[in-house]
CSV table of C-alpha atoms in Angstrom, one decimal:
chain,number,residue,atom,x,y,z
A,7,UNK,CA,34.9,-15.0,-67.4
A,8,UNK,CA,35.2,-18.9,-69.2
A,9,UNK,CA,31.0,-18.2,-69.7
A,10,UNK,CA,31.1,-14.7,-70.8
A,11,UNK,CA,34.1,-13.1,-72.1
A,12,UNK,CA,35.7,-16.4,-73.9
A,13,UNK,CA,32.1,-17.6,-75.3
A,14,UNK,CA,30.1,-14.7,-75.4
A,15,UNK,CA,27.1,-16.9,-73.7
A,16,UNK,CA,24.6,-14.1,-72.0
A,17,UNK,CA,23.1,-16.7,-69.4
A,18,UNK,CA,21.5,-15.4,-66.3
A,19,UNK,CA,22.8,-15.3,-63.3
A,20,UNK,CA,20.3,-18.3,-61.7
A,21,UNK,CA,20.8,-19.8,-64.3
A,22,UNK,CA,24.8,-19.6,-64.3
A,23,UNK,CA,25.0,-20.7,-60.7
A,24,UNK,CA,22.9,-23.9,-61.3
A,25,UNK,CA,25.0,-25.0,-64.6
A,26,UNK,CA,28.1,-24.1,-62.4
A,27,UNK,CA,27.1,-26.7,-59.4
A,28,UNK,CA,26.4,-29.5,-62.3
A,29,UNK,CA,30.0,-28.0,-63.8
A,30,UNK,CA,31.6,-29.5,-60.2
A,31,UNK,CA,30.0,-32.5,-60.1
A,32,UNK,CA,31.3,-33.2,-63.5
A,33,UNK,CA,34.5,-32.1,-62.8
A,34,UNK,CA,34.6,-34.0,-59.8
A,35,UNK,CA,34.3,-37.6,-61.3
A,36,UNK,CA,36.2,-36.7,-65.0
A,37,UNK,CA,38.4,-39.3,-64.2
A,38,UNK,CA,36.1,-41.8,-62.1
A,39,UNK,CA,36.3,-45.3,-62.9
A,40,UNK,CA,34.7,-46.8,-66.3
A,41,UNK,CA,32.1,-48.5,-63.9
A,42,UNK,CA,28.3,-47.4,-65.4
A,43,UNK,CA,26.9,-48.4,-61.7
A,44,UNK,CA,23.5,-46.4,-60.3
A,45,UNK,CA,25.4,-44.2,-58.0
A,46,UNK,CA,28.4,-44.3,-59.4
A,47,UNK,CA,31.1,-41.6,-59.5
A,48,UNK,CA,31.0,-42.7,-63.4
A,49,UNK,CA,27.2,-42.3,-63.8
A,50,UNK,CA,27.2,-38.9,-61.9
A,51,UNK,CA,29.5,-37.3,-64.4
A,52,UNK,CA,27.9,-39.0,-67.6
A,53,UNK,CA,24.7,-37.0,-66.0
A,54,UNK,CA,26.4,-33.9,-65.2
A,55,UNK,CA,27.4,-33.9,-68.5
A,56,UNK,CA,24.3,-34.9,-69.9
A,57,UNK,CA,22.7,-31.9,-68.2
A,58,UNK,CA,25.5,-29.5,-68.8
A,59,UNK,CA,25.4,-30.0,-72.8
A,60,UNK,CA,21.4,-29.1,-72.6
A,61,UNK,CA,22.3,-25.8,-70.8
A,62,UNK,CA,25.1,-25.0,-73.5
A,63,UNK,CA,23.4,-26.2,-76.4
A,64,UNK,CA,20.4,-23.6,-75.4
A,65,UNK,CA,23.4,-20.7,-75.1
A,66,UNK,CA,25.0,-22.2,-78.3
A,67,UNK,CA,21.7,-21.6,-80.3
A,68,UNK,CA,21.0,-17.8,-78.4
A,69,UNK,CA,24.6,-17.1,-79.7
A,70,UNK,CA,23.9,-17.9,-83.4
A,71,UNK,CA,20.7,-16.2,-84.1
A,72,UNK,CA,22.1,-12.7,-81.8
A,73,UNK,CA,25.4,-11.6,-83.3
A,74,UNK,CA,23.9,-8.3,-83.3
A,75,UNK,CA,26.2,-5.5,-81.4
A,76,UNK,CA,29.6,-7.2,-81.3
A,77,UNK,CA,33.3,-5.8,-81.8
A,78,UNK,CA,34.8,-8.5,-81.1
A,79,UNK,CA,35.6,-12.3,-82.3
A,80,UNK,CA,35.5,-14.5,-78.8
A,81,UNK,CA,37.0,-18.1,-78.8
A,82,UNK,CA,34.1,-19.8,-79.5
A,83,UNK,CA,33.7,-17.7,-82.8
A,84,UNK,CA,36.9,-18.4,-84.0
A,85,UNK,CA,36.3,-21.8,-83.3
A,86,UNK,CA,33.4,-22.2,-85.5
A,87,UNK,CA,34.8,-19.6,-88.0
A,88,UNK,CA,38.0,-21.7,-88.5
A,89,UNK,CA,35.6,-24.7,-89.3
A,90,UNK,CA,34.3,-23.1,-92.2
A,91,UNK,CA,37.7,-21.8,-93.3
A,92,UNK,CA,37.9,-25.3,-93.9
A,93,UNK,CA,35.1,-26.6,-95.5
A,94,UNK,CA,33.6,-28.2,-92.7
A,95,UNK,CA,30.9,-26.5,-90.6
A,96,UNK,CA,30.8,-27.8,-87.1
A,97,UNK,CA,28.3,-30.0,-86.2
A,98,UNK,CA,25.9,-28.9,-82.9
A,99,UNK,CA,27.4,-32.0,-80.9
A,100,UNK,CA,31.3,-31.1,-81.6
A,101,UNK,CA,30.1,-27.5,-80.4
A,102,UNK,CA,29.0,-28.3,-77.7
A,103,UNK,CA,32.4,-31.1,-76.5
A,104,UNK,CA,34.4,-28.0,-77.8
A,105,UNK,CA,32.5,-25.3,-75.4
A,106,UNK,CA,32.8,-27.8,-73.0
A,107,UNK,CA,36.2,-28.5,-73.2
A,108,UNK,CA,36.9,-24.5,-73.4
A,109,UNK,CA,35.3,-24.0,-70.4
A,110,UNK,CA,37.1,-26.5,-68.2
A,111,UNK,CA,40.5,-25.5,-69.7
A,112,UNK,CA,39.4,-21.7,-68.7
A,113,UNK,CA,38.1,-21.9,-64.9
A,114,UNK,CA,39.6,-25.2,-63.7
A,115,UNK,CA,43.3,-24.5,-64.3
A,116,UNK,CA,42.9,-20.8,-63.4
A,117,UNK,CA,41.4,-21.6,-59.9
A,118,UNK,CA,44.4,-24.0,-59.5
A,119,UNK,CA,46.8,-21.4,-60.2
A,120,UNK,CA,45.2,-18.4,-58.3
A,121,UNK,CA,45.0,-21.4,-55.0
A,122,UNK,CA,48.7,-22.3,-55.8
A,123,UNK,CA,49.4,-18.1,-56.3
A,124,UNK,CA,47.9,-17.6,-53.1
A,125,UNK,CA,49.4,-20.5,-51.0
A,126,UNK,CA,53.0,-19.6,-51.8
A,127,UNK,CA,52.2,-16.1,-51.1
A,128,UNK,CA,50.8,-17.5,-47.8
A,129,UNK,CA,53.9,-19.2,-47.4
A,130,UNK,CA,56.7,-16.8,-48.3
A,131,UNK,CA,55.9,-13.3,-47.1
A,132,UNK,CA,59.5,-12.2,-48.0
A,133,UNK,CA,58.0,-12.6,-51.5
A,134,UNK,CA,54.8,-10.5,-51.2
A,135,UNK,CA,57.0,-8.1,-49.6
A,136,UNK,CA,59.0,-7.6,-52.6
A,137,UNK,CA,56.1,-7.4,-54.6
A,138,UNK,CA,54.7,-4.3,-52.9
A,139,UNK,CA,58.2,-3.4,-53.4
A,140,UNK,CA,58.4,-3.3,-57.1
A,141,UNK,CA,54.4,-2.2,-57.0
A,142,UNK,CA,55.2,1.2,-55.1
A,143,UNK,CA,58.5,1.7,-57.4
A,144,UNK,CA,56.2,1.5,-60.3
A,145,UNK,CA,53.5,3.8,-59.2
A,146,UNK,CA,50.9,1.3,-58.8
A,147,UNK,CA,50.4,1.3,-54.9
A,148,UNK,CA,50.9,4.5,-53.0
A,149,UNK,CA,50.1,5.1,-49.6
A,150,UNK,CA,48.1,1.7,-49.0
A,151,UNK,CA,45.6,2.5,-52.5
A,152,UNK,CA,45.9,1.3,-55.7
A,153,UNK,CA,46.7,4.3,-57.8
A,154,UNK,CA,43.6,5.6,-60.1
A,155,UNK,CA,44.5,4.9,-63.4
A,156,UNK,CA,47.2,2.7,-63.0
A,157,UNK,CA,46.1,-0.7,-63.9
A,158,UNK,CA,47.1,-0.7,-67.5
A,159,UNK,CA,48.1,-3.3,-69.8
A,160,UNK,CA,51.4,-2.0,-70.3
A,161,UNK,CA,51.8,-1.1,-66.3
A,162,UNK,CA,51.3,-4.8,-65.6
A,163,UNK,CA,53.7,-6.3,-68.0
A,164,UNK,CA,56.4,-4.0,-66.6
A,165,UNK,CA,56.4,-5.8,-63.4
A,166,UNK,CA,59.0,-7.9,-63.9
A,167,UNK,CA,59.3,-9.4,-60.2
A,168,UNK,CA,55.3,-10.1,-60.9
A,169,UNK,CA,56.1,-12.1,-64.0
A,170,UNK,CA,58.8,-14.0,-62.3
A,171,UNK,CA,56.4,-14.9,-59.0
A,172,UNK,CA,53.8,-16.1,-61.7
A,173,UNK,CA,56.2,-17.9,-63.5
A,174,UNK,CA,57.4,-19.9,-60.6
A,175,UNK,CA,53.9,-20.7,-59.4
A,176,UNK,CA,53.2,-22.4,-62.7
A,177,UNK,CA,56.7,-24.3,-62.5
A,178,UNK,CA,56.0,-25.8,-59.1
A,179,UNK,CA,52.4,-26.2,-59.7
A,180,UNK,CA,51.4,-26.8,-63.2
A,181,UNK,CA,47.8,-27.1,-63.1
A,182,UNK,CA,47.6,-30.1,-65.9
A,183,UNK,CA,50.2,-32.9,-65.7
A,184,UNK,CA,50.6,-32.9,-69.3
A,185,UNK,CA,49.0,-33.1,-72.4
A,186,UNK,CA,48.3,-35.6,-75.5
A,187,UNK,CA,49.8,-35.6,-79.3
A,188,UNK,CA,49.4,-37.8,-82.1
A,189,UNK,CA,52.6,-39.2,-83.9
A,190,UNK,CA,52.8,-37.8,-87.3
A,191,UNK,CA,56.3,-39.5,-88.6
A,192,UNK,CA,57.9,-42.2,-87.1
A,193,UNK,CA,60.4,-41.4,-85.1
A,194,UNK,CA,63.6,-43.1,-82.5
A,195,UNK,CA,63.5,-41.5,-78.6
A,196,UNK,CA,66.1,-43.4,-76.3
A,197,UNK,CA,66.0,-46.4,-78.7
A,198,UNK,CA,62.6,-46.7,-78.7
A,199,UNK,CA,60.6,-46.5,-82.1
A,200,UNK,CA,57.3,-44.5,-81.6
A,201,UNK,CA,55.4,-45.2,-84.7
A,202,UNK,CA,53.2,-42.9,-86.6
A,203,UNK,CA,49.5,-42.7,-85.9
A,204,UNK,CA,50.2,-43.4,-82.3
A,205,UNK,CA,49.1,-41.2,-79.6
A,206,UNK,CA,51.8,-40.2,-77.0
A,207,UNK,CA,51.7,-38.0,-74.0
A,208,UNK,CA,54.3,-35.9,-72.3
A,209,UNK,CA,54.4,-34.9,-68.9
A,210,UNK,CA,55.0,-30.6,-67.7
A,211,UNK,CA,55.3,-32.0,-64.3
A,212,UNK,CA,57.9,-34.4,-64.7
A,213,UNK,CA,59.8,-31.9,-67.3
A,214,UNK,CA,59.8,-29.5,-64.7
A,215,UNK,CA,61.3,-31.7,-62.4
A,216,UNK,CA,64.0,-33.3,-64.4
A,217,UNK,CA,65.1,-30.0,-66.3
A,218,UNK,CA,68.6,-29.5,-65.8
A,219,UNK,CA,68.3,-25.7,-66.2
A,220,UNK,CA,66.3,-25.5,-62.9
A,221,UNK,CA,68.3,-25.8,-59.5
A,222,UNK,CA,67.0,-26.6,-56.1
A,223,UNK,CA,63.4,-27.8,-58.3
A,224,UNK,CA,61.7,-28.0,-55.3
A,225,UNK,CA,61.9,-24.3,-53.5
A,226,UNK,CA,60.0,-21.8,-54.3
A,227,UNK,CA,62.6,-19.2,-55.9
A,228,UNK,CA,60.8,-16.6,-58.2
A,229,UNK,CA,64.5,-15.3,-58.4
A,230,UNK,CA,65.3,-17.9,-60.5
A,231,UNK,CA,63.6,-16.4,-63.6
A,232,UNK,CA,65.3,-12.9,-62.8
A,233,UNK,CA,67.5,-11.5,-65.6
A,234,UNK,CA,70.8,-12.8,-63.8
A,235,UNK,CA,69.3,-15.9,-63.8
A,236,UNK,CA,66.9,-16.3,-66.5
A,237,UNK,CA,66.6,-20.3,-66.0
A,238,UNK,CA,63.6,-21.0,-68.5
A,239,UNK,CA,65.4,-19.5,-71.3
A,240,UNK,CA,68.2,-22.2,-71.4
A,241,UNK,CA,66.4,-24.7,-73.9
A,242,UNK,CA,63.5,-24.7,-76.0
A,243,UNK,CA,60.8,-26.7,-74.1
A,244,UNK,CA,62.1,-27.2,-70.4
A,245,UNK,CA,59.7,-24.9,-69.3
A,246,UNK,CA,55.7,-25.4,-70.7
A,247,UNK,CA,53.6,-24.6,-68.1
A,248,UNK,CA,50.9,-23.7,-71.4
A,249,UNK,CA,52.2,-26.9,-73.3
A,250,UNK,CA,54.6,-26.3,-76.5
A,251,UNK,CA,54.8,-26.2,-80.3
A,252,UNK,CA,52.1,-24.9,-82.4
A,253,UNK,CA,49.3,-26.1,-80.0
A,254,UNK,CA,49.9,-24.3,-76.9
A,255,UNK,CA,47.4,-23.1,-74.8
A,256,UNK,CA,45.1,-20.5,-76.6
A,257,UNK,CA,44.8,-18.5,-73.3
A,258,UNK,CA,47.8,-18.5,-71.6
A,259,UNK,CA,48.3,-14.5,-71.8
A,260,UNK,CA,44.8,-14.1,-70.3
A,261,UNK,CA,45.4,-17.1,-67.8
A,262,UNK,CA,48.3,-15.1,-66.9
A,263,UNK,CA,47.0,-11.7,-66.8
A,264,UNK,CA,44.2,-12.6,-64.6
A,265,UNK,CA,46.6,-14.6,-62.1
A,266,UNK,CA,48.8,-11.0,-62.0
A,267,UNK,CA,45.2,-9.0,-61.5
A,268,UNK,CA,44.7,-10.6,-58.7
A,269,UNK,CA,48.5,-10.8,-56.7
A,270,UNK,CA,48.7,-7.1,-57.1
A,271,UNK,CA,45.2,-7.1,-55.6
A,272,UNK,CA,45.9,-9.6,-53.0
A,273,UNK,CA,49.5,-7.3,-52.5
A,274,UNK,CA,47.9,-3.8,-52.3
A,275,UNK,CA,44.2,-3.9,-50.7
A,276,UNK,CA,44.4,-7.0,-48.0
A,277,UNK,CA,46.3,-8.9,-45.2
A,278,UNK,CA,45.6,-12.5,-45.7
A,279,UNK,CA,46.4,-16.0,-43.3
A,280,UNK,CA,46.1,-19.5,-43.1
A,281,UNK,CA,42.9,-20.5,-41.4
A,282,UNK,CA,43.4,-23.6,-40.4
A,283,UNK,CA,46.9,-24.8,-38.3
A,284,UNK,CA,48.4,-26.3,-41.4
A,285,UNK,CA,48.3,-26.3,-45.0
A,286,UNK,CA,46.3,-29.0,-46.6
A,287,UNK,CA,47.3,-31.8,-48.8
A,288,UNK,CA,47.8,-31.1,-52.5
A,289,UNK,CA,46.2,-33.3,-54.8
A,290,UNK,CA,47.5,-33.4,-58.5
A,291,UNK,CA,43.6,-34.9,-60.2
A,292,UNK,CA,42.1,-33.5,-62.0
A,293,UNK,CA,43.8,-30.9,-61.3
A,294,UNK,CA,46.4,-29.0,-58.6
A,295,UNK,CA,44.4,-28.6,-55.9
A,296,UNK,CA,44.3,-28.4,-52.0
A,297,UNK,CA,42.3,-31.3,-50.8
A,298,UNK,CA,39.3,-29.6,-49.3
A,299,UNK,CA,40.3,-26.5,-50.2
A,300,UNK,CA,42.9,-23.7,-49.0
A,301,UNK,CA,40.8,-21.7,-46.3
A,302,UNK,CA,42.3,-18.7,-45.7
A,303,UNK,CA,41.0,-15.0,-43.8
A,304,UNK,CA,41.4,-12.3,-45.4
A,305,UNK,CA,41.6,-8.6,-44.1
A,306,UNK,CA,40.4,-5.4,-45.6
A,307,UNK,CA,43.5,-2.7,-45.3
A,308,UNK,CA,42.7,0.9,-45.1
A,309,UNK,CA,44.8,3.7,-46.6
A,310,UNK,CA,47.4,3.6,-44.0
A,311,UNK,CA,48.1,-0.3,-44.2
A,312,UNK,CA,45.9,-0.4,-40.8
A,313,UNK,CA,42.8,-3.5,-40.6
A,314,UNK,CA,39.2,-2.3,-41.7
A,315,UNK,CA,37.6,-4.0,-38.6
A,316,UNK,CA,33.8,-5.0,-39.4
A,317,UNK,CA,31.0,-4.8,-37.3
A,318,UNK,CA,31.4,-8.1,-35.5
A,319,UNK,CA,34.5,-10.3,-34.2
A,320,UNK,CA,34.0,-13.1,-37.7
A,321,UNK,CA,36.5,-11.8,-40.1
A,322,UNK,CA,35.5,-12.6,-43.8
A,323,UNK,CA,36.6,-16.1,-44.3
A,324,UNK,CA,36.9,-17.7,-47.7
A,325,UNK,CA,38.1,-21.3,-49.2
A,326,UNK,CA,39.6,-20.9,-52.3
């Protein structure tokens, strides 16, 4: 999705799948230590990088010279558009950092919200419950099949119980930890003078757990953001799961979309359990994710809510 709808890139699919194991190794040692050692967690990244900007600045250069046939302005158009809205054409290098940094901020943090989605999910079936619930009220699921027709933009954003179970996810686990601003007037905070020029970061995580608004932080209560309730709407910026100000995340209503596509597909078309006796250990670099992976079985449901056994006893399995 990152490759092809937010870029435009046509790469083949070979071609995609090799980039994509060089993309892991990358994102594997982002934040290795400084240490240019052969071997190194450090060298393997500057490589996987190396190699990764090769593959983009090929799909960069295809992209240019085809515009041919398109309706639409993706993100990497309006990235180099808005440099020329400004006098200053973007070079091929700060292209390719910017397609680079596009595409991590697209698949990384959306595979740690769709594990975290499916975890709690895991985790709470009182929850799921509810949400095949309110997707039978609204027409969506009916008699164990999603509905023809159904899926529609505005069908999806009338699921309110959805929007809250989403909401919460990204509360409890906010894929990034936080996110970096430059000082622009000097300014007091608790006494402290931060000066201009500086660079500062703030922390989602920690606001999300010091936020007065939210009680009991630390169970998972999609309630919470319910129209009795409405806890993120008490203050301007104790809830930023997408950041805040006038640099929020650019694709926080696809992020979201996509992480609703798939709980009403989860909900509707499959039983799903743990794999393995307990849940894995979260790690929080460099970004939420289970350590090793969440491994989980998942099982096809026919019409009537019964399994759809396969030809053997091995279930599909998946780690997600």
């Amino acid at each position: 999705m990152a490759i092809r709808v937010l870029l435009g890139f046509r790469i083949p699919d070979e071609e995609l799948n090799r980039l994509f194991e060089v993309y892991q190794q990358f994102v594997e040692n982002v934040f290795s230590l400084p240490v240019d050692l052969p071997f190194s967690g450090y060298r393997r990244g500057i490589r996987a990088r190396e190699t990764l900007q090769k593959g983009l600045e090929k799909a960069i250069q295809e992209k240019l010279q085809n515009t041919q046939g398109k309706d639409y302005a993706d993100a990497l158009d309006i990235l180099i558009e808005s440099g020329k809205e400004h006098g200053k054409e973007l070079t091929m290098q700060e292209l390719k950092d910017g397609t680079l940094e596009l595409i991590f901020a697209a698949y990384a943090t959306t595979a740690s919200a769709s594990t975290s989605l499916i975890m709690q999910l895991l985790k709470h079936p009182r929850v799921l419950e509810k949400l095949r619930e309110e997707l039978r009220s609204k027409g969506i699921l009916h008699n164990g099949c999603i509905c023809e027709g159904s899926l529609r933009l505005d069908n999806i954003n009338s699921l309110h119980y959805l929007d809250c179970v989403i909401k919460e996810v990204l509360r409890l686990f906010t894929p990034i930890s936080g996110g970096y601003r430059t000082v622009l007037q000097t300014f007091e905070l608790d006494g402290f003078q931060i000066p201009k020029g500086w660079s500062v970061m703030y922390s989602i995580r920690d606001t999300h757990d010091t936020a007065p608004v939210f009680k009991d932080v630390d169970i998972f209560d999609p309630d919470r953001f319910g129209q009795g309730r409405s806890e993120d709407k008490d203050g301007r910026f104790h809830y930023l799961p997408f950041g805040g100000g006038v640099r929020t995340c650019l694709g926080k209503h696809l992020a979201k979309l996509f992480l609703k596509a798939l709980a009403i597909e989860l909900a509707s078309t499959s039983r799903f359990e743990l794999a393995t006796r307990t849940f894995p250990k979260i790690t929080l670099v460099p970004v939420v994710h289970p350590v090793d992976g969440l491994k989980v079985k998942f099982f096809g449901l026919d019409s009537n809510q019964n399994e759809i056994l396969t030809g053997t006893d091995a279930m599909l399995g998946a780690t997600v």
